[in-house]
Amino acid sequence: MTELNRLTITEARDLLRKREISARELTRACLEQIKLVDPKLNAFITVCAREAHEQADAADARLAAGDAPALCGIPLAIKDIYATRGVRTTCASRILENFVPPYDATVIAKLRANGAVFVGKANMDEFAMGSSTENSAFGPTRNPHNVERVAGGSSGGSAAAVAADECLGSLGTDTGGSIREPASFCGVVGIKPTYSRVSRYGVIAYASSLDQVGPFAKTVRDAAIILRDLAGADPRDSTCSARPVPDYEAALTGDVKGLRVGVPKEFFVSGIEPEVEQAVRAALKSYEAMGARMVEISLPHTSYAVAAYYIVATAEASANLARYDGIRYGLRVDGDNNIELYNRTRARGFGAEVKRRIMLGSFVLSAGYYDAYYLKGQKVRTLIRRDFERAFESCDIIATPVAPTTAFALGEKVSDPLQMYLSDIFTISVNLAGLPGISVPCGFDPQGLPIGLQLIGPPFGEEAILRAGDAFERTGAVKRRAAIL
Ligand code: GLN
């Protein structure tokens, strides 16, 4: 048998249920892989070996008793933005370096109840602000396909860990592309569900009207299995939808006949690497071959998305991050009075990008500038949402590239925030509109770096994009490549 850590969740689930493998040996294989490759990748901030073995033993007991939810005994990595009871949760920031939450995020509690095994807390950009995981206070994560390249961000550790077979699946969060872009850069599947589909309780807030929880996995089916366990109402998150959760795995019929695939003309313009465009266009061709129909659509306000996002997201971030004051939790650097204590704590605790966002956000919300920036940003957001509403009158899903480039070199964009912000040009509008979006591997560039196809659905259209993603995967056009480590 192949090394156990290389299995998909679907394969491992069957073998676990048949008792041909144990959760303990599966977990051990993942922890060994972490030991072997993580010194090169830095996908983890904290590895939870002892806890993982305990969870695996408990899972084996359940499996032996025939009580086996789909994720029972499956080793997962958790972005270090999720509160995990008793396990340090840093958000990749010095300000939370020693923070140990006394409670679990709702999705963590759900996965725990279903017997999942948490191998560790994954690296990320500090407070999820970034597109390359270079803004982590714990050093950058490297791309498993080429360690001189970034893994993407902000959930770079979660994506890299799956790509390098350090775990079978993982959790990330996506505020402007932070699941889809690293999934694309690392050659794995990542889905950002509809805003409100999954509870955000216990997920450290960045921009609350945009943040959403979602999984990474090696296949679309595996992502569907994880999402089914995450989604659903939560009395602790009033923004979370009570809509029943469909069986996402059952939606994977392989049938896309008659599916109308919208192709936005604004997404295939200058700035996109030719090999990225070629791979995405080839994927569109295979949808046509499977009986889907391409429809040209227009999303006319696309060019304003990045600007609107950086107003709305920073405004919300400046408010959300006000709580890190050195008093209640996290780092405290004493001063002669409270103001000095706040200043010293925040000056020492936050990294440069986080400070930049807090300043930008405070500026766009301040008296005299609110109307010119924040209010305008919100109006543009509405226009972007309406663009999608209109587009979905003539198509069922929308297909685009995930990012204009493949994984860039470490250090390449750190000194130019605007260039970094542009990595999310194709993903950000999806968050502004609250829609579901998935990244599915659709090829490799000549350097062997993965390329992602983005499929966007209407609100609560997760089944449609999962089905379409799975159908493409079944063509076998793209083979999963082992990481080069
Ligand atoms: N790169 C974007 C940002 O820095 C999106 C990050 C995210 O989705 N969390 O804000």
XYZ file of N, CA and C in Angstrom, residues 236-415:
540
model
N -24.773 30.415 18.134
C -23.735 31.338 18.595
C -23.273 32.311 17.508
N -23.759 32.144 16.297
C -23.410 33.081 15.222
C -24.704 33.489 14.530
N -25.163 34.709 14.844
C -26.472 35.129 14.336
C -26.446 35.377 12.833
N -25.254 35.464 12.224
C -25.208 35.638 10.767
C -25.264 34.289 10.049
N -25.247 33.223 10.809
C -25.153 31.896 10.198
C -26.543 31.411 9.759
N -26.635 30.917 8.535
C -27.927 30.559 7.941
C -28.505 29.269 8.524
N -29.837 29.262 8.664
C -30.535 28.073 9.171
C -30.940 27.143 8.028
N -30.639 27.530 6.820
C -30.965 26.700 5.660
C -30.419 25.276 5.833
N -31.241 24.274 5.515
C -30.761 22.894 5.666
C -29.493 22.666 4.847
N -28.643 21.768 5.324
C -27.382 21.480 4.637
C -27.593 20.284 3.708
N -27.383 20.480 2.413
C -27.538 19.339 1.505
C -26.408 18.334 1.695
N -26.586 17.137 1.174
C -25.501 16.155 1.187
C -24.595 16.481 -0.001
N -23.534 17.235 0.280
C -22.684 17.705 -0.815
C -22.031 16.553 -1.572
N -21.758 15.484 -0.870
C -21.116 14.362 -1.554
C -22.087 13.730 -2.561
N -23.346 13.661 -2.177
C -24.345 13.064 -3.068
C -24.564 13.914 -4.320
N -24.173 15.191 -4.243
C -24.358 16.086 -5.392
C -23.363 15.784 -6.517
N -22.368 14.958 -6.228
C -21.293 14.738 -7.206
C -21.674 13.633 -8.193
N -22.508 13.982 -9.124
C -23.034 12.986 -10.064
C -22.168 12.856 -11.308
N -21.260 13.800 -11.510
C -20.431 13.763 -12.713
C -21.144 14.326 -13.935
N -22.398 14.726 -13.762
C -23.197 15.151 -14.909
C -23.263 16.682 -15.018
N -22.686 17.219 -16.080
C -22.771 18.665 -16.291
C -23.451 18.979 -17.639
N -24.185 18.004 -18.151
C -24.875 18.232 -19.443
C -25.858 19.382 -19.301
N -25.786 20.309 -20.250
C -26.723 21.424 -20.239
C -26.358 22.535 -19.266
N -25.303 22.331 -18.472
C -24.892 23.366 -17.512
C -24.438 24.612 -18.278
N -24.958 25.760 -17.859
C -24.550 27.007 -18.525
C -23.410 27.633 -17.729
N -22.234 27.693 -18.340
C -21.037 28.200 -17.667
C -20.752 29.620 -18.148
N -20.885 30.580 -17.267
C -20.636 31.974 -17.621
C -19.145 32.272 -17.626
N -18.687 32.940 -18.665
C -17.279 33.310 -18.764
C -17.207 34.838 -18.840
N -16.775 35.469 -17.743
C -16.796 36.941 -17.720
C -15.677 37.542 -18.561
N -16.038 38.414 -19.471
C -15.003 38.939 -20.371
C -13.995 39.803 -19.617
N -14.407 40.391 -18.503
C -13.501 41.264 -17.745
C -12.378 40.495 -17.036
N -12.488 39.161 -16.972
C -11.498 38.388 -16.230
C -10.375 37.865 -17.114
N -10.481 38.124 -18.408
C -9.420 37.614 -19.290
C -8.726 38.783 -19.974
N -8.273 39.701 -19.167
C -7.634 40.896 -19.731
C -6.153 40.932 -19.373
N -5.530 42.069 -19.614
C -4.075 42.162 -19.422
C -3.681 41.829 -17.982
N -2.454 41.388 -17.818
C -1.965 41.087 -16.472
C -2.028 39.613 -16.156
N -2.807 38.864 -16.920
C -2.909 37.436 -16.638
C -1.835 36.689 -17.435
N -1.134 35.786 -16.763
C -0.067 35.033 -17.429
C -0.677 34.150 -18.523
N -0.020 34.107 -19.693
C -0.601 33.341 -20.812
C -0.831 31.871 -20.472
N 0.095 31.268 -19.680
C -0.112 29.833 -19.401
C -1.295 29.610 -18.454
N -1.581 30.611 -17.615
C -2.758 30.509 -16.752
C -4.013 30.571 -17.621
N -4.037 31.549 -18.525
C -5.201 31.678 -19.403
C -5.397 30.406 -20.237
N -4.294 29.873 -20.784
C -4.399 28.660 -21.605
C -4.998 27.494 -20.819
N -4.530 27.303 -19.598
C -5.013 26.171 -18.790
C -6.500 26.331 -18.482
N -6.910 27.570 -18.166
C -8.320 27.805 -17.855
C -9.173 27.603 -19.111
N -8.689 28.109 -20.240
C -9.459 27.936 -21.499
C -9.567 26.455 -21.869
N -8.497 25.689 -21.597
C -8.548 24.247 -21.889
C -9.599 23.567 -21.004
N -9.691 24.022 -19.752
C -10.710 23.453 -18.851
C -12.110 23.769 -19.388
N -12.292 24.981 -19.893
C -13.599 25.342 -20.455
C -13.946 24.430 -21.634
N -12.944 24.138 -22.442
C -13.156 23.215 -23.577
C -13.616 21.840 -23.080
N -13.011 21.364 -21.985
C -13.439 20.028 -21.550
C -14.866 20.074 -20.978
N -15.260 21.202 -20.421
C -16.678 21.305 -20.014
C -17.591 21.225 -21.236
N -17.168 21.881 -22.315
C -17.988 21.822 -23.542
C -18.083 20.381 -24.029
N -16.945 19.690 -23.971
C -16.928 18.292 -24.415
C -17.858 17.430 -23.561
N -18.061 17.857 -22.311
C -18.952 17.078 -21.430
C -20.414 17.505 -21.572
N -20.674 18.443 -22.461
C -22.063 18.831 -22.708
C -22.497 20.122 -22.036
N -21.555 20.834 -21.419
C -21.906 22.138 -20.848
C -21.847 23.195 -21.944
N -22.469 24.323 -21.680
C -22.526 25.381 -22.696
C -21.858 26.642 -22.135
N -20.982 27.259 -22.939
C -20.309 28.485 -22.497
C -21.182 29.697 -22.845
N -21.275 30.614 -21.899
C -22.070 31.824 -22.117
C -21.180 33.009 -21.796
N -21.023 33.932 -22.728
C -20.214 35.106 -22.382
C -21.039 36.027 -21.487
N -20.445 36.420 -20.379
C -21.148 37.322 -19.468
C -20.254 38.524 -19.185
N -20.853 39.532 -18.545
C -20.087 40.728 -18.195
C -20.283 41.038 -16.710
N -19.185 41.328 -16.046
C -19.232 41.794 -14.653
C -18.555 43.170 -14.678
N -19.324 44.194 -15.066
C -18.698 45.464 -15.441
C -17.960 46.192 -14.318
N -18.276 45.903 -13.067
C -17.614 46.653 -11.992
C -16.382 45.947 -11.422
N -15.941 44.898 -12.106
C -14.797 44.112 -11.638
C -13.580 44.973 -11.300
N -13.295 45.973 -12.100
C -12.055 46.736 -11.898
C -12.089 47.573 -10.613
N -13.256 47.707 -9.994
C -13.324 48.463 -8.734
C -13.253 47.562 -7.503
N -13.215 46.250 -7.730
C -13.360 45.312 -6.602
C -12.215 45.433 -5.601
N -10.988 45.484 -6.088
C -9.852 45.512 -5.160
C -9.903 46.789 -4.307
N -10.202 47.912 -4.945
C -10.263 49.175 -4.205
C -11.383 49.144 -3.159
N -12.558 48.661 -3.559
C -13.688 48.616 -2.614
C -13.364 47.675 -1.461
N -12.749 46.540 -1.800
C -12.399 45.551 -0.774
C -11.451 46.159 0.256
N -10.419 46.867 -0.203
C -9.433 47.381 0.752
C -9.970 48.544 1.581
N -11.130 49.071 1.229
C -11.800 50.037 2.103
C -12.653 49.290 3.131
N -13.506 48.405 2.632
C -14.421 47.687 3.533
C -13.641 46.791 4.501
N -12.695 46.015 3.965
C -11.973 45.051 4.808
C -11.123 45.758 5.860
N -10.447 46.833 5.483
C -9.592 47.496 6.478
C -10.444 48.222 7.519
N -11.589 48.762 7.097
C -12.481 49.430 8.057
C -12.914 48.421 9.126
N -13.342 47.255 8.676
C -13.804 46.241 9.632
C -12.635 45.728 10.474
N -11.476 45.590 9.847
C -10.308 45.104 10.591
C -9.923 46.097 11.688
N -9.980 47.371 11.390
C -9.560 48.357 12.395
C -10.465 48.269 13.622
N -11.746 47.984 13.393
C -12.667 47.831 14.520
C -12.422 46.499 15.240
N -12.291 45.417 14.483
C -12.102 44.097 15.095
C -10.811 43.997 15.901
N -9.774 44.664 15.436
C -8.472 44.515 16.099
C -8.282 45.487 17.269
N -9.303 46.305 17.518
C -9.229 47.218 18.666
C -9.187 46.442 19.981
N -9.664 45.186 19.953
C -9.752 44.413 21.201
C -8.370 43.982 21.727
N -7.354 44.021 20.882
C -6.025 43.591 21.340
C -5.333 44.788 21.971
N -5.660 44.991 23.248
C -5.221 46.216 23.923
C -4.235 45.946 25.043
N -3.857 44.688 25.228
C -2.916 44.369 26.291
C -3.588 44.165 27.639
N -4.888 44.332 27.694
C -5.591 44.213 28.973
C -6.252 42.847 29.095
N -7.019 42.480 28.059
C -7.887 41.316 28.217
C -7.198 39.985 27.947
N -6.455 39.905 26.879
C -5.726 38.668 26.612
C -4.577 38.973 25.679
N -3.703 38.012 25.551
C -2.568 38.187 24.653
C -1.458 38.992 25.298
N -0.578 39.477 24.422
C 0.606 40.199 24.867
C 0.242 41.447 25.676
N 1.045 41.736 26.718
C 0.916 43.004 27.435
C 2.310 43.575 27.648
N 2.513 44.801 27.181
C 3.762 45.495 27.451
C 3.403 46.683 28.336
N 3.854 46.635 29.598
C 3.427 47.645 30.561
C 3.908 49.047 30.199
N 3.160 50.034 30.698
C 3.529 51.431 30.523
C 3.146 52.186 31.780
N 3.440 53.484 31.829
C 3.138 54.268 33.038
C 1.650 54.559 33.161
N 0.948 54.498 32.053
C -0.507 54.680 32.101
C -1.127 53.800 31.016
N -2.453 53.802 30.959
C -3.115 52.893 30.025
C -2.760 53.188 28.576
N -2.720 54.458 28.225
C -2.441 54.819 26.828
C -1.064 54.290 26.429
N -0.122 54.464 27.343
C 1.218 53.982 27.046
C 1.214 52.445 26.916
N 0.454 51.800 27.802
C 0.353 50.334 27.741
C -0.235 49.888 26.400
N -1.334 50.553 25.980
C -1.943 50.205 24.679
C -0.918 50.392 23.568
N -0.290 51.550 23.567
C 0.632 51.872 22.474
C 1.785 50.886 22.400
N 2.366 50.607 23.544
C 3.524 49.711 23.543
C 3.128 48.298 23.146
N 1.982 47.843 23.679
C 1.527 46.481 23.368
C 1.285 46.351 21.872
N 0.572 47.308 21.317
C 0.201 47.203 19.904
C 1.407 47.441 18.986
N 2.289 48.326 19.414
C 3.493 48.575 18.601
C 4.355 47.321 18.537
N 4.461 46.626 19.661
C 5.297 45.431 19.717
C 4.578 44.209 19.139
N 3.265 44.137 19.367
C 2.530 42.908 19.054
C 2.123 42.741 17.602
N 1.832 43.843 16.913
C 1.357 43.743 15.530
C 2.503 43.897 14.539
N 2.422 43.162 13.429
C 3.388 43.310 12.342
C 3.026 44.472 11.424
N 3.911 44.744 10.468
C 3.784 45.939 9.628
C 2.491 45.955 8.805
N 2.141 44.820 8.202
C 0.942 44.820 7.347
C -0.318 45.053 8.186
N -0.363 44.462 9.368
C -1.530 44.642 10.232
C -1.644 46.114 10.637
N -0.526 46.714 10.957
C -0.547 48.148 11.314
C -1.033 48.987 10.128
N -0.543 48.639 8.935
C -0.969 49.376 7.736
C -2.488 49.283 7.572
N -3.037 48.080 7.775
C -4.490 47.902 7.606
C -5.267 48.680 8.665
N -4.771 48.677 9.902
C -5.480 49.396 10.971
C -5.487 50.893 10.659
N -4.358 51.385 10.163
C -4.305 52.821 9.834
C -5.219 53.163 8.665
N -5.166 52.330 7.627
C -6.050 52.559 6.471
C -7.513 52.532 6.903
N -7.860 51.532 7.690
C -9.242 51.353 8.123
C -9.718 52.499 8.999
N -8.862 52.961 9.891
C -9.243 54.072 10.765
C -9.429 55.339 9.921
N -8.584 55.481 8.911
C -8.669 56.653 8.033
C -9.989 56.673 7.258
N -10.330 55.538 6.615
C -11.541 55.552 5.778
C -12.824 55.676 6.595
N -12.734 55.421 7.892
C -13.921 55.556 8.753
C -13.970 56.903 9.451
N -12.914 57.697 9.336
C -12.846 58.906 10.167
C -13.731 60.012 9.615
N -14.154 60.912 10.520
C -15.037 62.015 10.152
C -14.401 62.800 9.011
N -15.199 63.125 8.022
C -14.672 63.888 6.890
C -14.244 62.996 5.740
N -13.907 61.743 6.037
C -13.487 60.827 4.968
C -14.459 59.668 4.777
N -15.326 59.492 5.767
C -16.273 58.374 5.756
C -17.081 58.359 4.458
N -17.671 59.491 4.098
C -18.512 59.538 2.900
C -17.706 59.274 1.637
N -16.519 59.842 1.605
C -15.700 59.735 0.391
C -15.168 58.317 0.197
N -14.908 57.605 1.284
C -14.296 56.282 1.155
C -15.225 55.149 1.588
N -15.538 55.090 2.873
C -16.271 53.926 3.364
C -17.641 53.803 2.692
N -18.379 54.899 2.699
C -19.723 54.869 2.111
C -19.650 54.543 0.617
N -18.703 55.149 -0.062
C -18.514 54.871 -1.492
C -18.152 53.404 -1.708
N -17.272 52.899 -0.874
C -16.860 51.495 -0.966
C -18.061 50.566 -0.831
N -18.932 50.883 0.110
C -20.130 50.052 0.310
C -21.056 50.108 -0.894
N -21.138 51.288 -1.506
C -22.005 51.420 -2.691
C -21.444 50.589 -3.849
N -20.130 50.627 -3.997
C -19.500 49.835 -5.061
C -19.728 48.352 -4.790
N -19.677 47.989 -3.531
C -19.927 46.590 -3.166
C -21.310 46.150 -3.657
N -22.298 47.010 -3.471
C -23.651 46.693 -3.942
C -23.670 46.534 -5.460
N -22.960 47.406 -6.159
C -22.925 47.295 -7.627
C -22.295 45.971 -8.061
N -21.261 45.558 -7.341
C -20.595 44.290 -7.675
C -21.537 43.111 -7.441
N -22.272 43.173 -6.348
C -23.237 42.102 -6.066
C -24.288 42.037 -7.171
N -24.750 43.220 -7.594
C -25.772 43.250 -8.664
C -25.232 42.725 -9.986
N -23.953 42.990 -10.264
C -23.334 42.423 -11.482
C -23.528 40.911 -11.504
N -23.251 40.281 -10.362
C -23.370 38.818 -10.288
C -24.833 38.390 -10.416
N -25.732 39.122 -9.744
C -27.160 38.749 -9.828
C -27.605 38.745 -11.281
N -27.200 39.779 -12.004
C -27.581 39.875 -13.412
C -26.932 38.733 -14.207
N -25.669 38.462 -13.937
C -24.973 37.407 -14.684
C -25.651 36.051 -14.480
N -26.081 35.786 -13.249
C -26.684 34.475 -12.975
C -28.083 34.326 -13.584
N -28.590 35.388 -14.234
C -29.832 35.216 -14.993
C -29.565 34.401 -16.264
N -28.321 34.445 -16.762
C -28.063 33.729 -18.013
C -27.089 32.556 -17.859
N -26.620 32.283 -16.632
C -25.732 31.127 -16.467
C -25.962 30.497 -15.092
N -25.466 29.264 -14.938
C -25.649 28.530 -13.675
C -24.440 28.666 -12.759
N -23.259 28.645 -13.366
C -22.029 28.891 -12.606
C -21.146 29.804 -13.456
N -20.116 30.353 -12.835
C -19.184 31.228 -13.559
C -17.789 30.609 -13.434
N -17.040 30.597 -14.538
C -15.680 30.028 -14.510
C -14.663 31.119 -14.811
N -13.607 31.174 -14.004
C -12.545 32.181 -14.173
C -11.220 31.574 -13.690
N -10.117 32.251 -13.951
C -8.890 31.843 -13.262
C -9.041 32.176 -11.767
N -8.243 31.528 -10.916
C -8.243 31.883 -9.491
C -7.359 33.107 -9.270
N -6.194 33.085 -9.887
C -5.226 34.166 -9.709
C -4.583 34.447 -11.064
N -4.098 35.658 -11.277
C -3.509 35.979 -12.579
C -2.181 35.279 -12.841
N -1.528 34.781 -11.793
C -0.215 34.147 -11.954
C -0.190 32.830 -11.188
N 0.879 32.069 -11.403
C 1.150 30.932 -10.528
C 1.943 31.478 -9.328
N 2.349 30.585 -8.432
C 3.026 31.009 -7.198
C 4.265 31.853 -7.527
N 4.340 33.025 -6.908
C 5.488 33.896 -7.166
C 6.609 33.592 -6.176
N 7.775 34.201 -6.437
C 8.939 33.904 -5.596
C 8.794 34.545 -4.212
N 9.351 33.896 -3.219
C 9.374 34.496 -1.878
C 10.081 35.839 -1.979
N 9.533 36.844 -1.337
C 10.173 38.154 -1.330
C 9.826 39.027 -2.525
N 9.258 38.418 -3.573
C 9.028 39.163 -4.817
C 8.083 40.359 -4.639
N 7.067 40.206 -3.794
C 6.061 41.262 -3.695
C 5.989 41.927 -2.325
N 6.876 41.535 -1.406
C 6.730 42.047 -0.033
C 6.898 43.559 0.065
N 7.715 44.130 -0.800
C 7.945 45.570 -0.652
C 6.938 46.390 -1.465
